[in-house]
mmCIF file of C-alpha atoms in Angstrom:
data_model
loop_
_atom_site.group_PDB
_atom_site.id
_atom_site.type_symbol
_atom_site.label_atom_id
_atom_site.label_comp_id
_atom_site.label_asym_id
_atom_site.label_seq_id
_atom_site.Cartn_x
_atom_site.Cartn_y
_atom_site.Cartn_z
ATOM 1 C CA UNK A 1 0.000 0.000 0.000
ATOM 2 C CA UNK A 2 1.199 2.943 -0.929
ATOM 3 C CA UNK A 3 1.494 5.550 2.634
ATOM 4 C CA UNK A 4 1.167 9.564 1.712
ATOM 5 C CA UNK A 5 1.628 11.853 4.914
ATOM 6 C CA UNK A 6 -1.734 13.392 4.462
ATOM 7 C CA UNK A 7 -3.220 10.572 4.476
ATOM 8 C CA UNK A 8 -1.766 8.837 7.863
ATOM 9 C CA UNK A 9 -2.822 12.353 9.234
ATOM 10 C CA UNK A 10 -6.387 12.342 7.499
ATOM 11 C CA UNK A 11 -7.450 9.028 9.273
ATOM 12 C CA UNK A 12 -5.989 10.102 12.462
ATOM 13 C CA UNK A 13 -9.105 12.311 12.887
ATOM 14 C CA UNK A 14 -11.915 10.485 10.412
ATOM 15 C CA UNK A 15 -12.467 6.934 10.636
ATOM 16 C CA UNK A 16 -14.843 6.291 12.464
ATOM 17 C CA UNK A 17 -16.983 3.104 14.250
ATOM 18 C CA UNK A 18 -20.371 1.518 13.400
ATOM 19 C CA UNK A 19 -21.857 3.173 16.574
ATOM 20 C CA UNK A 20 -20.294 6.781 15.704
ATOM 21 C CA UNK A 21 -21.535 5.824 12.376
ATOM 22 C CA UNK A 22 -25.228 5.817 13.723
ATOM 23 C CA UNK A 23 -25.275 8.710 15.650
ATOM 24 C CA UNK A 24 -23.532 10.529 12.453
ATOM 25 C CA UNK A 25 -26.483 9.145 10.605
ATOM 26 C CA UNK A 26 -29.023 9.812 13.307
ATOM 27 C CA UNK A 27 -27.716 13.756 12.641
ATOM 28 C CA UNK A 28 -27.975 13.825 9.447
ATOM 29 C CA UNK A 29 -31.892 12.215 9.294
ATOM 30 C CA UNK A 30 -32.671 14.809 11.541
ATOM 31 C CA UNK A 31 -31.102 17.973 9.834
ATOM 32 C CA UNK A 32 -32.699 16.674 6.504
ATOM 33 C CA UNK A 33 -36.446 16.817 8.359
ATOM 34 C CA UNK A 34 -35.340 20.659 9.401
ATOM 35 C CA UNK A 35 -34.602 21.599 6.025
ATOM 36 C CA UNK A 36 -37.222 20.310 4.355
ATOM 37 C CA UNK A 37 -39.720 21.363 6.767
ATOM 38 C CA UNK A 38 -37.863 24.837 6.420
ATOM 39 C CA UNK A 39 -38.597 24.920 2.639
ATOM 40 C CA UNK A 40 -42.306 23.462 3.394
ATOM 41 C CA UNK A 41 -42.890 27.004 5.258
ATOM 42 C CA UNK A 42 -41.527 28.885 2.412
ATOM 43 C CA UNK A 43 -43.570 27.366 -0.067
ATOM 44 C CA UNK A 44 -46.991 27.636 1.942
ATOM 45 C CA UNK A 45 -46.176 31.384 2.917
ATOM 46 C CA UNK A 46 -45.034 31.910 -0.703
ATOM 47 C CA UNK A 47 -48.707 30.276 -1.922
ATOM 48 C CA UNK A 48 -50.576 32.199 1.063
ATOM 49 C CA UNK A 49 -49.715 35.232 1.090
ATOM 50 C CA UNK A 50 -48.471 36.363 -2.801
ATOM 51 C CA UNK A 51 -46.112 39.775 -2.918
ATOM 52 C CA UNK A 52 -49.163 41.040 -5.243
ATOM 53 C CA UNK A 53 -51.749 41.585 -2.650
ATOM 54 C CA UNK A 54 -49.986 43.499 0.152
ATOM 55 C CA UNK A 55 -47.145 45.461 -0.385
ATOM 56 C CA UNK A 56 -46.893 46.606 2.754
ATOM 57 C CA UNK A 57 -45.731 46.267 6.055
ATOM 58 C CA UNK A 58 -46.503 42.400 5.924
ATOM 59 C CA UNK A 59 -44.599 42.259 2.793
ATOM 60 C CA UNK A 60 -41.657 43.554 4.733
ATOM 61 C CA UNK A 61 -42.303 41.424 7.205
ATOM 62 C CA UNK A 62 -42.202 37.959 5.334
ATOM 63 C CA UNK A 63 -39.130 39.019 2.874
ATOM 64 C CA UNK A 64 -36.931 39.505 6.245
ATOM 65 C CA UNK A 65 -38.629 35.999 7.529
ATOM 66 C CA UNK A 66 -37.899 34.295 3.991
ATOM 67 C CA UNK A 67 -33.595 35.404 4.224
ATOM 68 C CA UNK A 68 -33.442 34.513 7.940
ATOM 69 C CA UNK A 69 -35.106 31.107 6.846
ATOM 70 C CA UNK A 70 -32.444 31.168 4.131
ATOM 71 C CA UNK A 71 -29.993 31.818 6.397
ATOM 72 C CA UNK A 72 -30.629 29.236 8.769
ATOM 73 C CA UNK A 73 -30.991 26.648 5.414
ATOM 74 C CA UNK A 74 -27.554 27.584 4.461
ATOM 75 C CA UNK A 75 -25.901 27.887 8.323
ATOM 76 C CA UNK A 76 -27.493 24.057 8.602
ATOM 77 C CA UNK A 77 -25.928 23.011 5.147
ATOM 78 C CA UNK A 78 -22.834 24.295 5.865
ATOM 79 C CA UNK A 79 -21.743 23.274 9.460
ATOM 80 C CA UNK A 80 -23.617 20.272 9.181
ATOM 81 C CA UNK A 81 -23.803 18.526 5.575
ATOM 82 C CA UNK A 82 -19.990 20.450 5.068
ATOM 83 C CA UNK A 83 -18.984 18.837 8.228
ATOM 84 C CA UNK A 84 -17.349 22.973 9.185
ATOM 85 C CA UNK A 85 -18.917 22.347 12.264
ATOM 86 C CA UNK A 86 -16.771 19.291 13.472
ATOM 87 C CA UNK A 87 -13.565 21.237 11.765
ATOM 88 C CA UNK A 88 -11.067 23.377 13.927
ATOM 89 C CA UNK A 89 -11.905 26.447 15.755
ATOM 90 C CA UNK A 90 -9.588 28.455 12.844
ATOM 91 C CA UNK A 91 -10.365 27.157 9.902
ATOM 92 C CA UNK A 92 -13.551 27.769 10.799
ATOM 93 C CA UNK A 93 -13.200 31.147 11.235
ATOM 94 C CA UNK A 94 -10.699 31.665 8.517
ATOM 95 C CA UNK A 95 -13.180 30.407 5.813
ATOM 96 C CA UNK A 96 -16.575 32.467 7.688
ATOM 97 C CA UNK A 97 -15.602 35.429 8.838
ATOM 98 C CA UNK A 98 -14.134 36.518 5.813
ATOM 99 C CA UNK A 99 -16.594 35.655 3.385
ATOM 100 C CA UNK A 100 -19.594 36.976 5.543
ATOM 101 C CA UNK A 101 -17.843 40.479 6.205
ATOM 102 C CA UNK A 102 -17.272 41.056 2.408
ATOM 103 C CA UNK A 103 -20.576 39.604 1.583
ATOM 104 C CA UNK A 104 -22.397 42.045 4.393
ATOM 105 C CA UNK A 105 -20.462 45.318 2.841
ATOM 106 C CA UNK A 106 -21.612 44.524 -0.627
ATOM 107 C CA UNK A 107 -24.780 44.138 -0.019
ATOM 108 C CA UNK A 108 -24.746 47.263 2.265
ATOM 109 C CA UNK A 109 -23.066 48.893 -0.723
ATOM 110 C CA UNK A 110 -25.288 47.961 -3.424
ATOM 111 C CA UNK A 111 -28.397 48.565 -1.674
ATOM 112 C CA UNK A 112 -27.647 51.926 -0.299
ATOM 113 C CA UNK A 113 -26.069 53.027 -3.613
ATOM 114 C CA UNK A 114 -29.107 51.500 -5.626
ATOM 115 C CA UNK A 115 -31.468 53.585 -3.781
ATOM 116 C CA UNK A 116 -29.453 56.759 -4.691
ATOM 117 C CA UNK A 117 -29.003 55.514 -8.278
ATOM 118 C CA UNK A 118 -33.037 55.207 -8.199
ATOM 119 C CA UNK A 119 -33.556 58.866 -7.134
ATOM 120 C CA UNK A 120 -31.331 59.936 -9.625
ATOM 121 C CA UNK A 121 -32.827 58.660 -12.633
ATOM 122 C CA UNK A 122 -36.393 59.680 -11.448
ATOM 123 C CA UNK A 123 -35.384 62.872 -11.168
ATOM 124 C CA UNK A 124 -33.541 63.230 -14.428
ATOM 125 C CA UNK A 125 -37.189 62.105 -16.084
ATOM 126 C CA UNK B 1 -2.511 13.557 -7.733
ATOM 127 C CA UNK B 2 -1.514 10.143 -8.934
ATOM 128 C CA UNK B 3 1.909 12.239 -9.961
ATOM 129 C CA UNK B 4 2.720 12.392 -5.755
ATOM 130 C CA UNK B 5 1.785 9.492 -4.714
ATOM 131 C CA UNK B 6 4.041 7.527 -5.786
ATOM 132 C CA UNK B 7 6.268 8.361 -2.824
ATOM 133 C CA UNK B 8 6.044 9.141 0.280
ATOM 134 C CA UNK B 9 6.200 13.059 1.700
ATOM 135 C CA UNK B 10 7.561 13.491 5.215
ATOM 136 C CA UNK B 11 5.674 15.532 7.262
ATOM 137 C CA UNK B 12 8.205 18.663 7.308
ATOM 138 C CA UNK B 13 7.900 18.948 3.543
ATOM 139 C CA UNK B 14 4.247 19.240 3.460
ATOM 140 C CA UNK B 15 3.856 21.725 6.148
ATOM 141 C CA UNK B 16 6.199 23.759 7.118
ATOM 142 C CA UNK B 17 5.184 23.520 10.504
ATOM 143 C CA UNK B 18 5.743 19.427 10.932
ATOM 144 C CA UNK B 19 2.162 19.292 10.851
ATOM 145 C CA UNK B 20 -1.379 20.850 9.163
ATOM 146 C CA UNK B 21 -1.792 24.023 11.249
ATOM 147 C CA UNK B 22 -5.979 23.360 10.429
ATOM 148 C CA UNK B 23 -5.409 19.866 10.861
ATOM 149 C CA UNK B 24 -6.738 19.092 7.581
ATOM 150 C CA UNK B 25 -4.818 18.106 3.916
ATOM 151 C CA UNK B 26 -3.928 19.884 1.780
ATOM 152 C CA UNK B 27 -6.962 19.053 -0.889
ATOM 153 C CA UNK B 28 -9.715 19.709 1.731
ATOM 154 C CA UNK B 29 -8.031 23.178 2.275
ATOM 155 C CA UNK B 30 -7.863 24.099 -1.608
ATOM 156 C CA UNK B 31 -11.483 22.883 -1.736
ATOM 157 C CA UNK B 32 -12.052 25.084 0.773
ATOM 158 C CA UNK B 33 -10.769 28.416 -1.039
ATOM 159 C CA UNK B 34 -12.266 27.418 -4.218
ATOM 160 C CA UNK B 35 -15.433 27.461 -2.507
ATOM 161 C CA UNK B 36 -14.765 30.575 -0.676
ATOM 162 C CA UNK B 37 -14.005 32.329 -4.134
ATOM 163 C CA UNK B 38 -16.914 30.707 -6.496
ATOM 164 C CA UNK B 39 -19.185 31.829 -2.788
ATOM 165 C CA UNK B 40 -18.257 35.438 -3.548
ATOM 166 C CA UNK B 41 -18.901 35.353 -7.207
ATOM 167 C CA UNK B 42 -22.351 34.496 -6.494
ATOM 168 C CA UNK B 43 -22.613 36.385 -4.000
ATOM 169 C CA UNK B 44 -21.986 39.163 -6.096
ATOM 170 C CA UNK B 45 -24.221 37.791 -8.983
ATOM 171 C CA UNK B 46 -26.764 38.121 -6.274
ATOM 172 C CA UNK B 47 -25.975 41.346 -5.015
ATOM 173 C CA UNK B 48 -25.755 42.780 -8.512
ATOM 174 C CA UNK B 49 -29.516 41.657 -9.217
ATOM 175 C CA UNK B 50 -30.323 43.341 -6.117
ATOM 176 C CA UNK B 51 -28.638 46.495 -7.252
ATOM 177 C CA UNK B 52 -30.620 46.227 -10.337
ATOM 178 C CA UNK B 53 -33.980 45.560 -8.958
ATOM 179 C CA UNK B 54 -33.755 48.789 -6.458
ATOM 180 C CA UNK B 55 -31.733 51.337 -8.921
ATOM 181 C CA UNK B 56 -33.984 50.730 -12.127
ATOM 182 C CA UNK B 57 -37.128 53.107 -12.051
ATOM 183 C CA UNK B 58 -38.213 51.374 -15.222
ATOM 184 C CA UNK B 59 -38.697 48.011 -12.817
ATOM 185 C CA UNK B 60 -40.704 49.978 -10.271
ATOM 186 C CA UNK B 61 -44.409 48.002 -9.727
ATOM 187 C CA UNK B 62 -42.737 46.340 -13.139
ATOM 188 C CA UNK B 63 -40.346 43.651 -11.706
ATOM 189 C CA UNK B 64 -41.855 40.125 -11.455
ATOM 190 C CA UNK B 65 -43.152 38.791 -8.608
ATOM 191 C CA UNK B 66 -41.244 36.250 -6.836
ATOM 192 C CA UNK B 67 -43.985 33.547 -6.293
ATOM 193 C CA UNK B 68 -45.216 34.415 -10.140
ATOM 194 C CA UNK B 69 -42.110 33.610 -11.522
ATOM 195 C CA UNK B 70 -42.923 29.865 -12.387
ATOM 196 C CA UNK B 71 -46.825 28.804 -12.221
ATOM 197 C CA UNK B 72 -46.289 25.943 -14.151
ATOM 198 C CA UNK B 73 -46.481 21.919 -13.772
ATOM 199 C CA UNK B 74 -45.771 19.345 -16.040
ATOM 200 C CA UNK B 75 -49.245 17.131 -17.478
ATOM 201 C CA UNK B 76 -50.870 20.017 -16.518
ATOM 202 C CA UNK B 77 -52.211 23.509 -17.308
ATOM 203 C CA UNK B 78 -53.399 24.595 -13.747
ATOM 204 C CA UNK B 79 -51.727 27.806 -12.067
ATOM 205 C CA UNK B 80 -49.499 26.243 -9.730
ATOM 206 C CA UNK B 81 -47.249 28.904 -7.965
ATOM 207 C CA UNK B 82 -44.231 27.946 -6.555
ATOM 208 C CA UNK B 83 -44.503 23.870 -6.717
ATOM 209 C CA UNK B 84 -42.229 22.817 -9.152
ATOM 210 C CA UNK B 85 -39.322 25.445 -8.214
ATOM 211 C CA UNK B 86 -39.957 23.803 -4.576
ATOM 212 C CA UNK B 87 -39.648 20.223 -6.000
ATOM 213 C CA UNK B 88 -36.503 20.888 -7.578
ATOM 214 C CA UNK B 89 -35.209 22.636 -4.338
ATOM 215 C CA UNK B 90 -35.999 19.373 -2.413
ATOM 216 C CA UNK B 91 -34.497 17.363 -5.165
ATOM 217 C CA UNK B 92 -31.177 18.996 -4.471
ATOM 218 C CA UNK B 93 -31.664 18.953 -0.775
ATOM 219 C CA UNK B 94 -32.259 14.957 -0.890
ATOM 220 C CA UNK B 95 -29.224 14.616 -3.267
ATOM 221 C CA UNK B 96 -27.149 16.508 -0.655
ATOM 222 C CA UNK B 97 -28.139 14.391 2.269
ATOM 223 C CA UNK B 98 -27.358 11.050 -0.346
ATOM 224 C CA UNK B 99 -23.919 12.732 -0.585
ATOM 225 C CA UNK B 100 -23.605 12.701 2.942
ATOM 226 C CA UNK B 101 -24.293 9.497 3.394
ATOM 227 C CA UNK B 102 -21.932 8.711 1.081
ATOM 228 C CA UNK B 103 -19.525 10.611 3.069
ATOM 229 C CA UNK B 104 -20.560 8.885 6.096
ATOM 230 C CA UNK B 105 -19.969 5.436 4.748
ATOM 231 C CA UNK B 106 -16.513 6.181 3.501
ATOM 232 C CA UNK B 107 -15.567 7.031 7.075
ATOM 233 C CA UNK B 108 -16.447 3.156 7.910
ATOM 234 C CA UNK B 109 -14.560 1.791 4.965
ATOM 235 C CA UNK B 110 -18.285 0.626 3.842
ATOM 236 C CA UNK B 111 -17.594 0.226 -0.321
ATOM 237 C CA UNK B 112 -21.047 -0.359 -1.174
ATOM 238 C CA UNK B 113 -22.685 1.747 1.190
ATOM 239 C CA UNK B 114 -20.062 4.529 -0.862
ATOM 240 C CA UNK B 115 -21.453 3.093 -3.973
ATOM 241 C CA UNK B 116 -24.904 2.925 -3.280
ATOM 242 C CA UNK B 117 -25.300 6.398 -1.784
ATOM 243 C CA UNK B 118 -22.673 8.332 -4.201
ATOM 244 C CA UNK B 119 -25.087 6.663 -7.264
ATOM 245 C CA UNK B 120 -28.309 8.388 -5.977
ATOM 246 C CA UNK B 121 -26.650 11.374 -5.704
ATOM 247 C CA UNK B 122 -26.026 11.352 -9.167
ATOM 248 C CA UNK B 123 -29.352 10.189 -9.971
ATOM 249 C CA UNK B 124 -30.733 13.498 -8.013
ATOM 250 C CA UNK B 125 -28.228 15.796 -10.070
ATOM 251 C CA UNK B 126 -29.460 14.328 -13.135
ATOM 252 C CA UNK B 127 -33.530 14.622 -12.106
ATOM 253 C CA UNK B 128 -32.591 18.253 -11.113
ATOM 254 C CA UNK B 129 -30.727 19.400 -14.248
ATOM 255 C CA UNK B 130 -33.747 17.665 -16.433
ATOM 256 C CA UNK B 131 -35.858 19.784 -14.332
ATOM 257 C CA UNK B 132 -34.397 22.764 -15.033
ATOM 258 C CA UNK B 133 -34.334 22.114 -18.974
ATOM 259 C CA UNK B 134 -37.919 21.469 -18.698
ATOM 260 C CA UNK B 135 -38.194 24.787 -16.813
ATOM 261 C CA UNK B 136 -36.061 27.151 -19.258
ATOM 262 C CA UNK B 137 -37.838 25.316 -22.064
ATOM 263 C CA UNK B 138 -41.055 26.113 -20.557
ATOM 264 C CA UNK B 139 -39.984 29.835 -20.075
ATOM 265 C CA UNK B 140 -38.803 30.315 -23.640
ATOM 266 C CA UNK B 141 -41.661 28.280 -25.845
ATOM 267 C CA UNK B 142 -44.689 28.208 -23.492
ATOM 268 C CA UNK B 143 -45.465 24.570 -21.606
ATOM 269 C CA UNK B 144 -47.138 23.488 -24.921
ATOM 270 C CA UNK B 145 -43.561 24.187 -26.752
ATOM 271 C CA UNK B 146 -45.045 25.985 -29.202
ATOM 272 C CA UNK B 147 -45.679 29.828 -27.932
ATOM 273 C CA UNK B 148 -47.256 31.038 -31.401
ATOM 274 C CA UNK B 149 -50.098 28.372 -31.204
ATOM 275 C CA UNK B 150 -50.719 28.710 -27.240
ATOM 276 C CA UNK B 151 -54.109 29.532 -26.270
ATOM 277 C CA UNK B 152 -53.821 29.857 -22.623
ATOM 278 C CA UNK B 153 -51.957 33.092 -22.471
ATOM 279 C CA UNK B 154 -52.876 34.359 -18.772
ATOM 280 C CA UNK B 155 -50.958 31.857 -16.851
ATOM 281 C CA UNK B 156 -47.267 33.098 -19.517
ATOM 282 C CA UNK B 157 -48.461 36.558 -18.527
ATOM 283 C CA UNK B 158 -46.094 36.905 -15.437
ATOM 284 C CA UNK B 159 -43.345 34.607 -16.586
ATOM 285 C CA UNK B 160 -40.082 35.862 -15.872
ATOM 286 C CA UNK B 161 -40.145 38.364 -18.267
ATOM 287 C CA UNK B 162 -42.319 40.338 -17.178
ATOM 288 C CA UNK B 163 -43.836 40.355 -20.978
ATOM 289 C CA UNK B 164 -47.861 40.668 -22.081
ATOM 290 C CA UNK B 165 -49.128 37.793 -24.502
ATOM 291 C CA UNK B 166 -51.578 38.354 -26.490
ATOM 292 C CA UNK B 167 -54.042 35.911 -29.006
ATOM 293 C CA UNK B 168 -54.028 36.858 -32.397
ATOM 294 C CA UNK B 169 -55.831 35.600 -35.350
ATOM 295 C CA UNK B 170 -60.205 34.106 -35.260
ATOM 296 C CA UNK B 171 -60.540 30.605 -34.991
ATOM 297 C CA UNK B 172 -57.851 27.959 -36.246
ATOM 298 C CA UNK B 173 -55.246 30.868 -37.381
ATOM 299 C CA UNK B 174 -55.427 32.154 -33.764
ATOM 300 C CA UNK B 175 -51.948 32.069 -32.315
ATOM 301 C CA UNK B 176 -50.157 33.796 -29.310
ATOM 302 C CA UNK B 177 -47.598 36.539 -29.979
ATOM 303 C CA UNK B 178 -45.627 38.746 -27.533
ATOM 304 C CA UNK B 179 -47.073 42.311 -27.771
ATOM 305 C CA UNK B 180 -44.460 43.803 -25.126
ATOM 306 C CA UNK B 181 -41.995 43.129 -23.370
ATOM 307 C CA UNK B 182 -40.992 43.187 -19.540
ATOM 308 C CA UNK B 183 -37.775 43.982 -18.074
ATOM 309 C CA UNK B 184 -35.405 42.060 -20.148
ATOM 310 C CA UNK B 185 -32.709 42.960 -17.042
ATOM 311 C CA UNK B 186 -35.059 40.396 -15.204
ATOM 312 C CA UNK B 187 -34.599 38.083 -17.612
ATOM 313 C CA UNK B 188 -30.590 38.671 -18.157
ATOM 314 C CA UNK B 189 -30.127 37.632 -14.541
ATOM 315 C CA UNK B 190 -32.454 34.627 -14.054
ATOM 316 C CA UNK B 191 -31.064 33.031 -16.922
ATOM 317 C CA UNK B 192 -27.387 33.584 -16.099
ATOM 318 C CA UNK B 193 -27.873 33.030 -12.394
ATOM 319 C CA UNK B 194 -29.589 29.898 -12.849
ATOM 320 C CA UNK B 195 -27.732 29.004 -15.949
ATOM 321 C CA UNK B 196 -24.604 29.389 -14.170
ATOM 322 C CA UNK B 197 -26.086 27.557 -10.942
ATOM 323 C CA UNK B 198 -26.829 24.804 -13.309
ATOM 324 C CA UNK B 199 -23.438 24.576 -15.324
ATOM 325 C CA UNK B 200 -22.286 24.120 -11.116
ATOM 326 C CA UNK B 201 -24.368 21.069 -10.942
ATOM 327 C CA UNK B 202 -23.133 19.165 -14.631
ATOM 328 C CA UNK B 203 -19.703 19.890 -13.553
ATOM 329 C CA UNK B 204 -20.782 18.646 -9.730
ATOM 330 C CA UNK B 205 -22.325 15.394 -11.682
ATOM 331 C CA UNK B 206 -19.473 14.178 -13.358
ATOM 332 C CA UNK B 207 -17.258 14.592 -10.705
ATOM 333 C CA UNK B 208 -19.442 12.229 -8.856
ATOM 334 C CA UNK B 209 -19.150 10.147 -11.685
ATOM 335 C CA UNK B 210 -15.454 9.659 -12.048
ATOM 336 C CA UNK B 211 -15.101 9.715 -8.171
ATOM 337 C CA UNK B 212 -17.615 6.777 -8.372
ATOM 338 C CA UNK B 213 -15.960 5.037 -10.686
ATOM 339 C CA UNK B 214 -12.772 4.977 -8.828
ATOM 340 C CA UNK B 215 -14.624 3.770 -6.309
ATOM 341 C CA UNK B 216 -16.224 0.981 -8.123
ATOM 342 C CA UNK B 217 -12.781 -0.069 -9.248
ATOM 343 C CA UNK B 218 -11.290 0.353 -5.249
ATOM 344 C CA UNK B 219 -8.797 2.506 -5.703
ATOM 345 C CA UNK B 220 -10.030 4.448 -2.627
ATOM 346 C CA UNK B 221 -10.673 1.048 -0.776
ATOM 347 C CA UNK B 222 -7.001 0.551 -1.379
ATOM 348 C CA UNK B 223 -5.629 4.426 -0.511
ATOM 349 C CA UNK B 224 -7.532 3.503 2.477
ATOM 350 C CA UNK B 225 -9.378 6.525 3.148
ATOM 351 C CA UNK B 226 -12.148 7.419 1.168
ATOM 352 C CA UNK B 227 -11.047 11.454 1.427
ATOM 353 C CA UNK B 228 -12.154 12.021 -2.682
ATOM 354 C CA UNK B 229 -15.564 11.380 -1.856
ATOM 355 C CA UNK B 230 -15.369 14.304 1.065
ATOM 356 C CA UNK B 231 -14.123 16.870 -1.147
ATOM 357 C CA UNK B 232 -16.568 16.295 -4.282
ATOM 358 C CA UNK B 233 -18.998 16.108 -1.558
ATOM 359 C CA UNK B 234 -17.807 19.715 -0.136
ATOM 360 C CA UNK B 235 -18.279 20.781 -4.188
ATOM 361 C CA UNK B 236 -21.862 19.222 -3.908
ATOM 362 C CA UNK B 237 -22.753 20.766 -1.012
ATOM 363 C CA UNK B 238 -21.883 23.808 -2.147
ATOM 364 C CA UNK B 239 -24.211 23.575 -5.188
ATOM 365 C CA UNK B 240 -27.204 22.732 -3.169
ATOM 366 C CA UNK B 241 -25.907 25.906 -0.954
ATOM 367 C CA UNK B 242 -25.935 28.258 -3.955
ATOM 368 C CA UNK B 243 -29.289 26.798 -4.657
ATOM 369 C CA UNK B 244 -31.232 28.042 -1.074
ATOM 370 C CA UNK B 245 -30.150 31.309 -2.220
ATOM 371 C CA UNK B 246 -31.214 31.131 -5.989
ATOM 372 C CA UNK B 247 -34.647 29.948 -4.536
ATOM 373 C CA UNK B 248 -35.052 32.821 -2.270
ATOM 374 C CA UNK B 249 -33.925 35.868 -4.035
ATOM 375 C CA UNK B 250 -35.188 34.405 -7.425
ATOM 376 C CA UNK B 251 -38.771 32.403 -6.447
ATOM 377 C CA UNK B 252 -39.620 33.800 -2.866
ATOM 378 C CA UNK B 253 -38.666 37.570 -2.455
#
């Protein structure tokens, strides 16, 4: 057999018994229930309550509850199903923290500057 | 990789530091940017349609509505918002928990739970990317395929361009045309968000597919770890990932 040092250092941490094996599995049943339950509530809300007939406050309301939904989806998918839960403390942080404070500025960016943008043209008509 | 293994690396050579400072190889880690980097581009795909949905005035009360986007259902003509954009979500969702599975049986040196578990994943990507052919398919040429001749044209009314269809023609000349258009910005970035999304998952399923194949043929079995499987599975994750946002800022908001 051929031996690679990432490999004799991989297993160290990964292998792991039939009864780990069930409670790994027992996890992952249950995360798959949240998320699909997650995307049930999305679809009914989406169905009951269409953007079209209140634009409103509700409206608001829902499109915050639909990306914290989202968020918790993706938070799930990705400490879970990734397995960045179970990794170290800084690789953790070095792929997250990041990622989410670029991601958090452009949106801030975009959004602010799109509303100015918006003005702009509507006063130029 | 087949280049390096040949013989063995000491520990020093790897890492500088005698030893993984995140206490995972080296492949995991590069996984790991990649997916950092292809998370910011669309994350800025994202953001962009953002941008364009609040700085256009033109969109204003014009944009498509999220849960309008897709009515559609195939064998049928009913107005069915939402339901097949969900099915395909939950298609991806249930291919993701198959890869983890997968993943999970590669930790216990279990072969044909690998096999088993890595195949249905493949299966899902396959259902998912036929689903979305059937979807841009319906978008371009109406669910009958054949827009001129469509009758039905108040279900296409709020498709994702945003366009009006009208019938033309008395009795068997009567055909649909397109009598305006919507945004065609709405348009630009559905299909190149989703197109891209979907390029994600044809790459994602052959990757499965060679990685299953060395499986088949043991050469995992024989590394003995099954570490490929993990990092295609990181990749596939990733794709259903993407996806949760594509739903939301595409289907639900």
């Amino acid at each position: 057999m051929l031996v690679r040092d990432d490999i004799v250092e991989y297993s160290l941490d990964t292998h792991h018994s039939e009864e780990e094996g069930k409670l790994v599995r027992k996890k992952i049943w249950k995360v798959t229930i949240i998320l699909s339950v997650i995307t049930l509530i999305e679809v009914l809300i989406g169905v009951k309550f269409p953007k079209g007939t209140d634009p409103g406050m509700q409206w608001t309301m829902i499109k915050y509850g639909y990306i914290i939904l989202t968020a918790v989806k993706a938070g799930y998918i990705v400490l879970v199903f990734m397995h960045l839960g179970d990794e170290r403390k800084n690789l953790r942080y070095m792929i997250l923290v990041p990622y989410i404070m670029f991601i958090l500025y452009l949106i801030f960016i975009l959004v602010f500057e799109a509303g100015y943008v918006n003005n702009a043209w509507e006063t130029l008509r | 990789m087949s280049g390096t293994s040949s013989h063995q690396i000491d520990a020093a050579t790897a890492w500088g530091g005698k030893t993984s400072p995140f206490n995972v190889s080296y492949g995991k880690l590069m996984m790991w940017f990649f997916l950092v980097s292809d998370g910011l581009t669309f994350g800025g795909l994202l953001s962009a349609l953002g941008f364009a949905k609040f700085a256009n005035p033109a969109a204003n009360g014009n944009w498509p509505m999220g849960e309008e986007v897709f009515t559609h259902f195939p064998f049928t003509h009913a107005n069915l918002p939402l339901l097949y954009v969900a099915f395909m979500t939950f298609i991806l969702i249930v291919s993701s928990v198959t890869m983890v599975l997968a993943v999970e049986a590669g930790h216990r040196m279990d072969k044909k739970g690998v096999i088993k578990w890595l195949a249905f994943t493949v299966v899902g990507g396959l259902i998912f990317l036929g689903s979305q052919v059937w979807e841009w398919s319906t978008f371009i040429a109406g669910p009958d395929g054949n827009l001129s001749t469509w009758h039905d044209n108040t279900t296409i009314s709020h498709n994702c361009y945003g366009g009006v269809y009208e019938v033309v023609g008395e009795h068997e000349h009567k055909h649909t045309v397109i009598s305006s258009y919507g945004p065609t910005l709405y348009s630009n970035f559905f299909f190149f968000i989703t197109g891209f999304h979907g390029f994600h998952v044809f790459t994602g399923v052959l990757f499965n597919l060679l990685v299953l194949r060395n499986v088949v043929r043991g050469v995992y079995h024989r590394r003995g770890h099954y570490e490929m499987v993990e990092k295609v599975g990181l990749y596939w994750h990733f794709v259903d990932l993407v996806w949760v946002f594509v739903f939301t800022f595409f289907y639900l908001v």
